């Protein structure tokens, strides 16, 4: 492995959990369905959420107003679902072993305010990863401003894009990363990644 730095996407790579799923779906299936249809299917709304142009409080108020679920109950179930989100332990283990071998590792994610508030401290991601860039903290998605979030991550690490690898399940993100001069891997599963990295 010749890369000095490895950057990981979060959703679809390190984690495949879903907001609201474990806590809301069992008791409030109609609210859960409303959210899927009116929040997550609305790609522009989700993008605004991930730029923090609308935050989790406003999103939950919107859901509460439209479905009748009490806001405080919804907020509690939302936060609980985020606390319950499981990471892919095998991939986290791989990230650890890469770090132990002397490389730098980071996360660049299009994500919500709640990622920085709960997911990062909950899984101590800031201890394992040398840099974490969450779109909600910068008001910018990965593919926007010619991928400036990657520049920010690499400059924080003091590393060059030419000696770095981005692992992401989005083909367009990997395309952009390569265009910027980096190496990229479109993630599907850990087995393929391991054989790509020859580890
Ligand atoms: Mg992803």
Short mmCIF file of C-alpha atoms and ligand atoms in Angstrom, two decimals:
data_model
loop_
_atom_site.label_atom_id
_atom_site.label_comp_id
_atom_site.label_asym_id
_atom_site.label_seq_id
_atom_site.Cartn_x
_atom_site.Cartn_y
_atom_site.Cartn_z
CA UNK A 1 0.00 0.00 0.00
CA UNK A 2 1.69 3.16 -1.21
CA UNK A 3 -0.81 5.69 0.08
CA UNK A 4 0.24 7.89 2.94
CA UNK A 5 -3.30 8.96 3.75
CA UNK A 6 -6.59 7.09 3.54
CA UNK A 7 -9.87 9.00 3.69
CA UNK A 8 -13.14 7.22 4.41
CA UNK A 9 -16.70 8.14 3.56
CA UNK A 10 -19.10 7.49 6.45
CA UNK A 11 -22.59 6.67 5.20
CA UNK A 12 -22.53 3.58 2.98
CA UNK A 13 -18.93 2.76 3.96
CA UNK A 14 -18.14 2.90 7.70
CA UNK A 15 -21.84 2.76 8.54
CA UNK A 16 -25.05 1.59 6.97
CA UNK A 17 -27.46 2.51 9.78
CA UNK A 18 -30.55 4.62 9.22
CA UNK A 19 -31.96 7.52 11.25
CA UNK A 20 -35.22 6.78 13.09
CA UNK A 21 -35.26 3.15 11.98
CA UNK A 22 -34.73 1.19 15.21
CA UNK A 23 -36.66 3.53 17.51
CA UNK A 24 -39.49 4.99 15.44
CA UNK A 25 -40.39 2.18 13.07
CA UNK A 26 -41.73 -0.29 15.70
CA UNK A 27 -44.24 2.05 17.38
CA UNK A 28 -44.83 4.77 14.78
CA UNK A 29 -44.64 3.06 11.38
CA UNK A 30 -46.83 5.71 9.69
CA UNK A 31 -44.56 8.51 10.91
CA UNK A 32 -41.54 6.53 9.73
CA UNK A 33 -43.11 6.10 6.28
CA UNK A 34 -43.96 9.82 6.12
CA UNK A 35 -40.31 10.65 6.85
CA UNK A 36 -39.01 8.32 4.13
CA UNK A 37 -41.37 9.80 1.56
CA UNK A 38 -41.24 13.48 2.47
CA UNK A 39 -37.78 13.95 3.94
CA UNK A 40 -35.33 11.37 2.59
CA UNK A 41 -36.85 11.14 -0.90
CA UNK A 42 -36.59 14.94 -1.16
CA UNK A 43 -32.94 15.02 -2.21
CA UNK A 44 -32.68 18.82 -2.18
CA UNK A 45 -34.07 18.97 1.37
CA UNK A 46 -31.54 16.35 2.48
CA UNK A 47 -28.74 18.32 0.82
CA UNK A 48 -29.87 21.45 2.67
CA UNK A 49 -29.89 19.44 5.90
CA UNK A 50 -26.34 18.22 5.22
CA UNK A 51 -25.20 21.80 4.60
CA UNK A 52 -26.89 22.75 7.88
CA UNK A 53 -29.09 25.23 6.01
CA UNK A 54 -31.85 23.48 7.90
CA UNK A 55 -30.97 21.67 11.13
CA UNK A 56 -32.24 18.59 12.95
CA UNK A 57 -34.47 20.67 15.23
CA UNK A 58 -36.25 22.21 12.24
CA UNK A 59 -36.51 18.84 10.48
CA UNK A 60 -38.07 17.22 13.54
CA UNK A 61 -40.48 20.15 13.95
CA UNK A 62 -41.50 19.72 10.32
CA UNK A 63 -42.15 16.02 10.89
CA UNK A 64 -44.04 16.70 14.11
CA UNK A 65 -46.27 19.35 12.48
CA UNK A 66 -47.10 17.12 9.53
CA UNK A 67 -47.65 13.80 11.27
CA UNK A 68 -48.95 14.83 14.69
CA UNK A 69 -46.23 13.02 16.67
CA UNK A 70 -45.26 15.06 19.70
CA UNK A 71 -42.03 16.95 19.06
CA UNK A 72 -40.34 15.98 22.35
CA UNK A 73 -41.09 12.28 21.76
CA UNK A 74 -39.79 12.47 18.22
CA UNK A 75 -36.62 14.31 19.28
CA UNK A 76 -35.91 11.64 21.89
CA UNK A 77 -36.46 8.78 19.42
CA UNK A 78 -34.35 10.55 16.79
CA UNK A 79 -31.39 10.98 19.13
CA UNK A 80 -31.76 7.45 20.44
CA UNK A 81 -31.73 6.06 16.89
CA UNK A 82 -28.51 7.95 16.19
CA UNK A 83 -26.95 6.67 19.43
CA UNK A 84 -27.89 3.14 18.38
CA UNK A 85 -26.32 3.38 14.94
CA UNK A 86 -23.76 0.63 14.51
CA UNK A 87 -20.54 1.01 12.62
CA UNK A 88 -19.02 -1.72 10.47
CA UNK A 89 -16.65 -3.17 13.08
CA UNK A 90 -14.52 -4.97 10.51
CA UNK A 91 -13.95 -1.80 8.54
CA UNK A 92 -13.21 0.19 11.69
CA UNK A 93 -10.68 -2.56 12.56
CA UNK A 94 -9.10 -2.19 9.13
CA UNK A 95 -8.89 1.60 9.62
CA UNK A 96 -7.17 1.00 12.98
CA UNK A 97 -4.60 -1.34 11.48
CA UNK A 98 -3.90 1.16 8.69
CA UNK A 99 -3.29 3.84 11.30
CA UNK A 100 -1.03 1.53 13.32
CA UNK A 101 1.04 0.96 10.20
CA UNK A 102 1.92 4.67 10.30
CA UNK A 103 -0.56 6.11 7.79
CA UNK A 104 -2.95 8.93 8.45
CA UNK A 105 -6.68 8.27 8.30
CA UNK A 106 -9.64 10.60 8.03
CA UNK A 107 -13.37 10.83 7.44
CA UNK A 108 -14.91 13.13 4.86
CA UNK A 109 -18.69 12.87 5.06
CA UNK A 110 -21.82 14.56 3.79
CA UNK A 111 -23.74 14.42 7.02
CA UNK A 112 -26.01 16.19 9.46
CA UNK A 113 -25.38 18.29 12.60
CA UNK A 114 -26.19 15.19 14.67
CA UNK A 115 -23.10 13.38 13.32
CA UNK A 116 -20.80 15.88 15.02
CA UNK A 117 -23.03 16.13 18.11
CA UNK A 118 -23.61 12.41 18.79
CA UNK A 119 -21.95 9.98 16.37
CA UNK A 120 -18.40 11.33 16.65
CA UNK A 121 -18.20 11.36 20.49
CA UNK A 122 -20.33 8.20 20.83
CA UNK A 123 -17.88 6.13 18.78
CA UNK A 124 -14.82 8.21 19.74
CA UNK A 125 -14.21 8.75 16.05
CA UNK A 126 -12.12 11.83 16.84
CA UNK A 127 -9.69 9.61 18.74
CA UNK A 128 -9.23 7.07 15.95
CA UNK A 129 -9.32 9.38 12.94
CA UNK A 130 -6.74 12.11 12.43
CA UNK A 131 -9.23 14.42 10.75
CA UNK A 132 -13.03 14.47 10.38
CA UNK A 133 -14.76 16.78 7.92
CA UNK A 134 -18.55 16.85 8.20
CA UNK A 135 -20.37 18.88 5.52
CA UNK A 136 -22.77 20.29 8.14
CA UNK A 137 -19.87 21.98 9.94
CA UNK A 138 -18.66 23.67 6.75
CA UNK A 139 -21.92 24.34 4.87
CA UNK A 140 -20.48 22.55 1.87
CA UNK A 141 -21.05 19.11 0.36
CA UNK A 142 -18.15 16.95 -0.79
CA UNK A 143 -18.75 17.47 -4.48
CA UNK A 144 -19.27 21.23 -4.15
CA UNK A 145 -16.66 23.97 -4.69
CA UNK A 146 -14.56 21.49 -6.65
CA UNK A 147 -14.25 19.20 -3.64
CA UNK A 148 -12.84 21.82 -1.28
CA UNK A 149 -13.66 19.61 1.72
CA UNK A 150 -10.93 17.24 0.57
CA UNK A 151 -8.44 20.10 0.38
CA UNK A 152 -9.39 21.09 3.93
CA UNK A 153 -8.93 17.51 5.19
CA UNK A 154 -5.55 17.09 3.50
CA UNK A 155 -4.25 20.47 4.59
CA UNK A 156 -5.26 19.65 8.19
CA UNK A 157 -3.19 16.47 7.87
CA UNK A 158 -0.35 18.22 6.06
CA UNK A 159 -0.59 15.63 3.29
CA UNK A 160 -0.67 15.72 -0.50
CA UNK A 161 -3.62 14.48 -2.53
CA UNK A 162 -1.33 12.51 -4.89
CA UNK A 163 -0.36 10.15 -2.07
CA UNK A 164 -3.87 9.72 -0.75
CA UNK A 165 -6.77 7.33 -1.30
CA UNK A 166 -10.46 8.18 -0.90
CA UNK A 167 -12.84 5.29 -0.19
CA UNK A 168 -16.43 6.20 -1.02
CA UNK A 169 -19.57 4.43 -2.24
CA UNK A 170 -20.36 7.36 -4.54
CA UNK A 171 -18.92 6.99 -8.04
CA UNK A 172 -19.21 10.72 -8.75
CA UNK A 173 -17.24 11.54 -5.59
CA UNK A 174 -14.47 9.13 -6.57
CA UNK A 175 -14.44 10.57 -10.09
CA UNK A 176 -13.99 14.08 -8.66
CA UNK A 177 -11.29 12.93 -6.26
CA UNK A 178 -9.32 11.38 -9.11
CA UNK A 179 -9.78 14.51 -11.21
CA UNK A 180 -8.23 16.47 -8.35
CA UNK A 181 -5.17 14.22 -8.49
CA UNK A 182 -5.94 11.67 -5.79
CA UNK A 183 -6.56 7.95 -5.87
CA UNK A 184 -10.02 6.56 -5.38
CA UNK A 185 -11.87 3.36 -4.62
CA UNK A 186 -15.62 2.90 -5.13
CA UNK A 187 -16.64 0.96 -2.03
CA UNK A 188 -19.00 -1.99 -2.24
CA UNK A 189 -17.74 -4.34 0.46
CA UNK A 190 -14.73 -4.91 2.70
CA UNK A 191 -13.52 -8.00 0.82
CA UNK A 192 -13.07 -6.03 -2.41
CA UNK A 193 -11.37 -3.22 -0.51
CA UNK A 194 -8.94 -5.60 1.20
CA UNK A 195 -7.96 -7.19 -2.06
CA UNK A 196 -7.53 -3.70 -3.61
CA UNK A 197 -5.27 -2.69 -0.71
CA UNK A 198 -3.59 -6.11 -0.70
CA UNK A 199 -4.01 -6.49 3.06
MG1 LIG B 1 -21.65 7.45 1.09
#
